[in-house]
């Protein structure tokens, strides 16, 4: 099975990046695109995110071998249901959503007769919209595919090959495991960032201008994550409820243990934990997942 035409639905950070990455790394593949927002369609056309910008989802998918839904996870079912009568019979339907069990169900409900292979490129930024897209977003990043058990293996191989061409490293996993892993590595860290930034801005004893002025003490690193798109993240928490609540329960217990250690002056507990976490940072760097330079290489430290 060869993918010669990709339709991208939703032309924000992820959709725009897929379009630009195809042009940069796989330019024999034709791209069509559609976004429900007329203003986004105009901006996407001006930025040249896809070869052909379409005015309807039907026009975008009609000749596509692969359709990638790049919309918030809560919008997947509606977006997919508009496509059914217009798809080629053997088209692969995929997505880039950040949670996978709910998206798998949503796509299967909307398109029961089609080949569905959910996917999640673990790559992103805190920016959104068509201007945020860039061709190297997926370079050296993982793309996790969560194919249902009965899916055509040649379609899985074709989709894996597509993501590898865009520079991603592909991993196959079941959807429930994906949701648990991403709850730990992405969803809970975002929830913590949203909480701490919200808490700091609500404090009465410390003024907001002090919080911002002295933010280099650590707070500013949370503000980057907490600036992420509100619609996308609302949908992630509502759609990965089970795994998020499970990991949050563990996190709350660990936080309570730290609270107890601080209150009782138990320095060993604090030191042991901080030593283990420092070693984890080392592994993240050794595996090429972040910048080794102090403070992420910010220029005031170079
Ligand atoms: P984004 O920049 O906000 O772009 C999403 C676009 O989809 C918006 O223009 C939106 O229009 C449009 N849209 C919504 N419903 C639609 C529909 N039914 N048909 C066509 N277009 C529709 O969001 P993003 O950051 O690219 O995120 C897209 C997906 O990627 C999400 O599922 C997210 O979980 C996943 N993801 C994001 C990241 C990240 O770091 N941002 C990383 C990995 C995966 P409106 O503004 O009018 O709603």
mmCIF file of C-alpha atoms in Angstrom, residues 25-288:
data_model
loop_
_atom_site.group_PDB
_atom_site.id
_atom_site.type_symbol
_atom_site.label_atom_id
_atom_site.label_comp_id
_atom_site.label_asym_id
_atom_site.label_seq_id
_atom_site.Cartn_x
_atom_site.Cartn_y
_atom_site.Cartn_z
ATOM 1 C CA UNK A 25 10.725 15.419 3.712
ATOM 2 C CA UNK A 26 8.306 13.603 1.377
ATOM 3 C CA UNK A 27 7.468 15.983 -1.406
ATOM 4 C CA UNK A 28 6.270 13.322 -3.825
ATOM 5 C CA UNK A 29 3.173 13.080 -1.580
ATOM 6 C CA UNK A 30 0.324 15.490 -2.430
ATOM 7 C CA UNK A 31 -1.413 17.263 0.466
ATOM 8 C CA UNK A 32 -4.915 18.709 0.687
ATOM 9 C CA UNK A 33 -6.209 20.491 3.772
ATOM 10 C CA UNK A 34 -9.352 21.765 5.413
ATOM 11 C CA UNK A 35 -10.085 23.680 8.623
ATOM 12 C CA UNK A 36 -13.601 24.554 9.791
ATOM 13 C CA UNK A 37 -12.489 28.119 10.556
ATOM 14 C CA UNK A 38 -12.598 30.231 7.397
ATOM 15 C CA UNK A 39 -9.989 32.620 8.783
ATOM 16 C CA UNK A 40 -7.608 29.704 9.537
ATOM 17 C CA UNK A 41 -8.159 28.426 5.969
ATOM 18 C CA UNK A 42 -7.079 31.798 4.582
ATOM 19 C CA UNK A 43 -4.005 31.954 6.813
ATOM 20 C CA UNK A 44 -3.086 28.329 6.010
ATOM 21 C CA UNK A 45 -3.313 29.071 2.281
ATOM 22 C CA UNK A 46 -1.120 32.181 2.646
ATOM 23 C CA UNK A 47 1.453 30.158 4.610
ATOM 24 C CA UNK A 48 1.396 27.341 2.012
ATOM 25 C CA UNK A 49 0.781 24.660 4.645
ATOM 26 C CA UNK A 50 -0.734 22.254 2.079
ATOM 27 C CA UNK A 51 -0.637 21.916 -1.705
ATOM 28 C CA UNK A 52 -4.369 22.518 -2.018
ATOM 29 C CA UNK A 53 -6.586 24.264 0.502
ATOM 30 C CA UNK A 54 -10.178 22.990 0.243
ATOM 31 C CA UNK A 55 -13.442 24.711 1.155
ATOM 32 C CA UNK A 56 -15.133 21.505 2.340
ATOM 33 C CA UNK A 57 -13.910 18.369 4.150
ATOM 34 C CA UNK A 58 -15.395 16.307 1.289
ATOM 35 C CA UNK A 59 -13.122 17.991 -1.265
ATOM 36 C CA UNK A 60 -10.077 17.499 0.971
ATOM 37 C CA UNK A 61 -10.501 13.748 1.466
ATOM 38 C CA UNK A 62 -11.971 12.629 -1.872
ATOM 39 C CA UNK A 63 -8.702 11.352 -3.391
ATOM 40 C CA UNK A 64 -6.751 10.784 -0.173
ATOM 41 C CA UNK A 65 -4.989 7.506 0.674
ATOM 42 C CA UNK A 66 -4.432 8.759 4.214
ATOM 43 C CA UNK A 67 -6.649 11.159 6.184
ATOM 44 C CA UNK A 68 -5.150 12.674 9.352
ATOM 45 C CA UNK A 69 -7.487 14.370 11.808
ATOM 46 C CA UNK A 70 -5.571 17.162 13.546
ATOM 47 C CA UNK A 71 -8.424 18.594 15.610
ATOM 48 C CA UNK A 72 -8.918 18.643 19.419
ATOM 49 C CA UNK A 73 -9.736 15.162 20.736
ATOM 50 C CA UNK A 74 -13.271 16.219 21.692
ATOM 51 C CA UNK A 75 -13.941 17.218 18.054
ATOM 52 C CA UNK A 76 -12.739 13.948 16.452
ATOM 53 C CA UNK A 77 -16.112 12.204 16.160
ATOM 54 C CA UNK A 78 -17.895 15.185 14.586
ATOM 55 C CA UNK A 79 -15.009 15.843 12.208
ATOM 56 C CA UNK A 80 -14.838 12.165 11.161
ATOM 57 C CA UNK A 81 -18.588 11.756 10.719
ATOM 58 C CA UNK A 82 -18.604 14.466 8.039
ATOM 59 C CA UNK A 83 -16.205 12.367 5.951
ATOM 60 C CA UNK A 84 -17.903 8.973 5.624
ATOM 61 C CA UNK A 85 -19.609 9.319 2.216
ATOM 62 C CA UNK A 86 -16.600 11.006 0.605
ATOM 63 C CA UNK A 87 -13.696 8.687 1.474
ATOM 64 C CA UNK A 88 -11.941 6.281 -0.886
ATOM 65 C CA UNK A 89 -12.923 2.764 0.274
ATOM 66 C CA UNK A 90 -9.351 1.739 1.181
ATOM 67 C CA UNK A 91 -8.277 5.073 2.722
ATOM 68 C CA UNK A 92 -6.450 4.916 6.072
ATOM 69 C CA UNK A 93 -8.005 7.147 8.738
ATOM 70 C CA UNK A 94 -5.629 8.389 11.403
ATOM 71 C CA UNK A 95 -5.226 11.302 13.789
ATOM 72 C CA UNK A 96 -2.688 13.048 16.031
ATOM 73 C CA UNK A 97 -4.784 13.292 19.208
ATOM 74 C CA UNK A 98 -3.151 13.248 22.631
ATOM 75 C CA UNK A 99 -5.442 10.566 24.093
ATOM 76 C CA UNK A 100 -6.071 7.304 22.301
ATOM 77 C CA UNK A 101 -8.814 5.095 23.835
ATOM 78 C CA UNK A 102 -11.549 7.706 23.466
ATOM 79 C CA UNK A 103 -10.367 8.723 19.991
ATOM 80 C CA UNK A 104 -10.316 5.086 18.854
ATOM 81 C CA UNK A 105 -13.955 4.749 19.931
ATOM 82 C CA UNK A 106 -14.922 8.086 18.394
ATOM 83 C CA UNK A 107 -13.393 7.223 15.012
ATOM 84 C CA UNK A 108 -14.863 3.704 15.020
ATOM 85 C CA UNK A 109 -18.337 5.138 15.775
ATOM 86 C CA UNK A 110 -18.067 7.678 12.995
ATOM 87 C CA UNK A 111 -16.458 5.412 10.375
ATOM 88 C CA UNK A 112 -17.276 1.782 11.180
ATOM 89 C CA UNK A 113 -16.414 0.495 7.692
ATOM 90 C CA UNK A 114 -12.953 2.071 7.383
ATOM 91 C CA UNK A 115 -9.349 1.236 8.273
ATOM 92 C CA UNK A 116 -8.640 3.234 11.428
ATOM 93 C CA UNK A 117 -5.144 3.528 12.893
ATOM 94 C CA UNK A 118 -4.984 6.123 15.684
ATOM 95 C CA UNK A 119 -1.629 7.842 16.206
ATOM 96 C CA UNK A 120 -0.007 10.374 18.512
ATOM 97 C CA UNK A 121 3.185 12.182 17.599
ATOM 98 C CA UNK A 122 4.683 13.063 20.984
ATOM 99 C CA UNK A 123 5.822 16.447 19.760
ATOM 100 C CA UNK A 124 4.384 19.874 20.300
ATOM 101 C CA UNK A 125 4.800 23.344 21.720
ATOM 102 C CA UNK A 126 2.693 25.699 23.815
ATOM 103 C CA UNK A 127 1.683 27.588 20.646
ATOM 104 C CA UNK A 128 -1.348 26.867 18.502
ATOM 105 C CA UNK A 129 -2.857 27.952 15.204
ATOM 106 C CA UNK A 130 -1.521 27.742 11.637
ATOM 107 C CA UNK A 131 1.411 30.123 12.211
ATOM 108 C CA UNK A 132 2.751 27.796 14.927
ATOM 109 C CA UNK A 133 3.455 24.898 12.528
ATOM 110 C CA UNK A 134 6.997 24.022 11.449
ATOM 111 C CA UNK A 135 8.516 21.289 9.297
ATOM 112 C CA UNK A 136 10.942 19.858 11.857
ATOM 113 C CA UNK A 137 8.393 19.376 14.674
ATOM 114 C CA UNK A 138 8.539 15.577 14.368
ATOM 115 C CA UNK A 139 12.274 15.165 13.789
ATOM 116 C CA UNK A 140 13.628 12.611 16.255
ATOM 117 C CA UNK A 141 10.362 12.615 18.216
ATOM 118 C CA UNK A 142 8.316 9.498 18.946
ATOM 119 C CA UNK A 143 5.115 8.841 17.077
ATOM 120 C CA UNK A 144 2.997 6.204 18.857
ATOM 121 C CA UNK A 145 0.553 4.192 16.735
ATOM 122 C CA UNK A 146 -2.257 2.338 18.524
ATOM 123 C CA UNK A 147 -3.717 0.041 15.826
ATOM 124 C CA UNK A 148 -6.736 -2.063 16.761
ATOM 125 C CA UNK A 149 -5.864 -5.800 16.824
ATOM 126 C CA UNK A 150 -7.781 -6.715 13.659
ATOM 127 C CA UNK A 151 -6.397 -3.943 11.463
ATOM 128 C CA UNK A 152 -4.663 -4.628 8.118
ATOM 129 C CA UNK A 153 -0.912 -4.966 8.823
ATOM 130 C CA UNK A 154 0.050 -3.441 5.462
ATOM 131 C CA UNK A 155 -1.863 -0.285 6.419
ATOM 132 C CA UNK A 156 0.047 -0.129 9.746
ATOM 133 C CA UNK A 157 3.327 -0.529 7.835
ATOM 134 C CA UNK A 158 2.340 2.243 5.386
ATOM 135 C CA UNK A 159 1.452 4.648 8.223
ATOM 136 C CA UNK A 160 4.674 3.796 10.106
ATOM 137 C CA UNK A 161 6.635 4.472 6.949
ATOM 138 C CA UNK A 162 4.842 7.808 6.483
ATOM 139 C CA UNK A 163 5.780 9.028 9.995
ATOM 140 C CA UNK A 164 9.343 7.758 9.611
ATOM 141 C CA UNK A 165 9.646 9.853 6.435
ATOM 142 C CA UNK A 166 8.645 12.929 8.456
ATOM 143 C CA UNK A 167 11.577 12.205 10.795
ATOM 144 C CA UNK A 168 9.697 10.496 13.626
ATOM 145 C CA UNK A 169 10.637 7.305 15.483
ATOM 146 C CA UNK A 170 7.615 5.021 15.433
ATOM 147 C CA UNK A 171 6.406 2.860 18.314
ATOM 148 C CA UNK A 172 3.346 0.597 18.439
ATOM 149 C CA UNK A 173 1.353 0.307 21.658
ATOM 150 C CA UNK A 174 -2.158 -0.508 22.776
ATOM 151 C CA UNK A 175 -4.388 2.507 23.352
ATOM 152 C CA UNK A 176 -4.954 1.962 27.092
ATOM 153 C CA UNK A 177 -1.213 1.700 27.771
ATOM 154 C CA UNK A 178 -0.582 4.830 25.688
ATOM 155 C CA UNK A 179 -3.116 6.735 27.796
ATOM 156 C CA UNK A 180 -1.465 5.663 31.065
ATOM 157 C CA UNK A 181 2.064 6.478 29.868
ATOM 158 C CA UNK A 182 1.016 9.875 28.541
ATOM 159 C CA UNK A 183 -0.951 10.637 31.715
ATOM 160 C CA UNK A 184 2.393 10.310 33.580
ATOM 161 C CA UNK A 185 4.664 12.050 31.081
ATOM 162 C CA UNK A 186 2.406 14.773 29.719
ATOM 163 C CA UNK A 187 -1.089 15.126 31.128
ATOM 164 C CA UNK A 188 -0.266 15.285 34.871
ATOM 165 C CA UNK A 189 2.720 17.631 34.290
ATOM 166 C CA UNK A 190 0.338 19.965 32.439
ATOM 167 C CA UNK A 191 -2.209 19.720 35.269
ATOM 168 C CA UNK A 192 0.485 20.562 37.828
ATOM 169 C CA UNK A 193 1.623 23.535 35.750
ATOM 170 C CA UNK A 194 -1.940 24.829 35.351
ATOM 171 C CA UNK A 195 -2.427 24.446 39.111
ATOM 172 C CA UNK A 196 0.753 26.160 40.286
ATOM 173 C CA UNK A 197 0.341 29.080 37.888
ATOM 174 C CA UNK A 198 -3.289 29.446 38.985
ATOM 175 C CA UNK A 199 -2.362 29.205 42.684
ATOM 176 C CA UNK A 200 0.409 31.787 42.350
ATOM 177 C CA UNK A 201 -1.844 34.250 40.599
ATOM 178 C CA UNK A 202 -4.531 33.852 43.291
ATOM 179 C CA UNK A 203 -2.216 34.427 46.292
ATOM 180 C CA UNK A 204 -3.121 37.483 48.268
ATOM 181 C CA UNK A 205 0.115 37.867 50.268
ATOM 182 C CA UNK A 206 2.423 37.888 47.227
ATOM 183 C CA UNK A 207 1.522 40.334 44.496
ATOM 184 C CA UNK A 208 1.140 39.294 40.891
ATOM 185 C CA UNK A 209 3.913 41.702 39.867
ATOM 186 C CA UNK A 210 6.283 39.988 42.362
ATOM 187 C CA UNK A 211 5.361 36.562 40.967
ATOM 188 C CA UNK A 212 6.283 37.729 37.475
ATOM 189 C CA UNK A 213 9.352 39.742 38.528
ATOM 190 C CA UNK A 214 10.961 36.831 40.376
ATOM 191 C CA UNK A 215 9.709 34.092 38.022
ATOM 192 C CA UNK A 216 13.233 32.951 37.046
ATOM 193 C CA UNK A 217 13.284 31.077 40.373
ATOM 194 C CA UNK A 218 11.375 28.242 38.676
ATOM 195 C CA UNK A 219 7.883 29.616 38.119
ATOM 196 C CA UNK A 220 8.540 30.715 34.525
ATOM 197 C CA UNK A 221 9.194 27.117 33.428
ATOM 198 C CA UNK A 222 5.677 26.201 34.578
ATOM 199 C CA UNK A 223 4.204 29.216 32.773
ATOM 200 C CA UNK A 224 5.416 27.855 29.422
ATOM 201 C CA UNK A 225 3.456 24.645 29.893
ATOM 202 C CA UNK A 226 0.497 26.469 31.424
ATOM 203 C CA UNK A 227 0.268 28.662 28.299
ATOM 204 C CA UNK A 228 -0.813 25.624 26.236
ATOM 205 C CA UNK A 229 -4.062 25.718 24.297
ATOM 206 C CA UNK A 230 -7.103 25.701 26.666
ATOM 207 C CA UNK A 231 -9.440 23.842 24.271
ATOM 208 C CA UNK A 232 -6.907 21.126 23.493
ATOM 209 C CA UNK A 233 -6.126 20.530 27.171
ATOM 210 C CA UNK A 234 -9.720 20.690 28.376
ATOM 211 C CA UNK A 235 -10.445 17.902 25.884
ATOM 212 C CA UNK A 236 -7.386 15.842 26.917
ATOM 213 C CA UNK A 237 -8.482 15.756 30.573
ATOM 214 C CA UNK A 238 -12.102 14.974 29.717
ATOM 215 C CA UNK A 239 -11.016 12.193 27.327
ATOM 216 C CA UNK A 240 -8.284 10.568 29.400
ATOM 217 C CA UNK A 241 -10.191 10.753 32.666
ATOM 218 C CA UNK A 242 -9.473 7.218 33.961
ATOM 219 C CA UNK A 243 -5.688 7.244 33.525
ATOM 220 C CA UNK A 244 -5.345 10.863 34.683
ATOM 221 C CA UNK A 245 -7.333 10.229 37.876
ATOM 222 C CA UNK A 246 -5.335 7.055 38.582
ATOM 223 C CA UNK A 247 -1.962 8.821 38.264
ATOM 224 C CA UNK A 248 -3.263 11.885 40.093
ATOM 225 C CA UNK A 249 -4.189 9.653 43.058
ATOM 226 C CA UNK A 250 -0.589 8.387 43.245
ATOM 227 C CA UNK A 251 0.783 11.911 42.840
ATOM 228 C CA UNK A 252 -1.409 13.232 45.657
ATOM 229 C CA UNK A 253 -0.178 10.490 48.005
ATOM 230 C CA UNK A 254 3.458 11.300 47.170
ATOM 231 C CA UNK A 255 2.837 15.005 47.666
ATOM 232 C CA UNK A 256 1.296 14.329 51.073
ATOM 233 C CA UNK A 257 4.388 12.262 52.032
ATOM 234 C CA UNK A 258 6.619 15.204 51.086
ATOM 235 C CA UNK A 259 4.436 17.576 53.066
ATOM 236 C CA UNK A 260 4.894 15.287 56.087
ATOM 237 C CA UNK A 261 8.672 15.134 55.544
ATOM 238 C CA UNK A 262 8.928 18.928 55.446
ATOM 239 C CA UNK A 263 6.740 19.350 58.513
ATOM 240 C CA UNK A 264 8.683 16.776 60.540
ATOM 241 C CA UNK A 265 12.121 17.977 59.368
ATOM 242 C CA UNK A 266 12.873 14.669 57.617
ATOM 243 C CA UNK A 267 15.750 15.851 55.411
ATOM 244 C CA UNK A 268 16.763 12.311 54.377
ATOM 245 C CA UNK A 269 13.428 11.717 52.619
ATOM 246 C CA UNK A 270 13.757 14.990 50.745
ATOM 247 C CA UNK A 271 17.401 14.365 49.826
ATOM 248 C CA UNK A 272 16.716 10.811 48.615
ATOM 249 C CA UNK A 273 13.899 11.913 46.345
ATOM 250 C CA UNK A 274 15.793 14.886 44.927
ATOM 251 C CA UNK A 275 18.787 12.612 44.170
ATOM 252 C CA UNK A 276 16.571 10.148 42.284
ATOM 253 C CA UNK A 277 14.905 12.912 40.271
ATOM 254 C CA UNK A 278 18.260 14.406 39.305
ATOM 255 C CA UNK A 279 19.247 10.999 37.871
ATOM 256 C CA UNK A 280 16.037 10.954 35.804
ATOM 257 C CA UNK A 281 16.928 14.355 34.311
ATOM 258 C CA UNK A 282 20.300 12.829 33.314
ATOM 259 C CA UNK A 283 18.509 9.989 31.483
ATOM 260 C CA UNK A 284 16.216 12.430 29.648
ATOM 261 C CA UNK A 285 19.301 14.273 28.379
ATOM 262 C CA UNK A 286 21.242 11.102 27.565
ATOM 263 C CA UNK A 287 18.322 9.908 25.423
ATOM 264 C CA UNK A 288 18.337 13.182 23.462
#
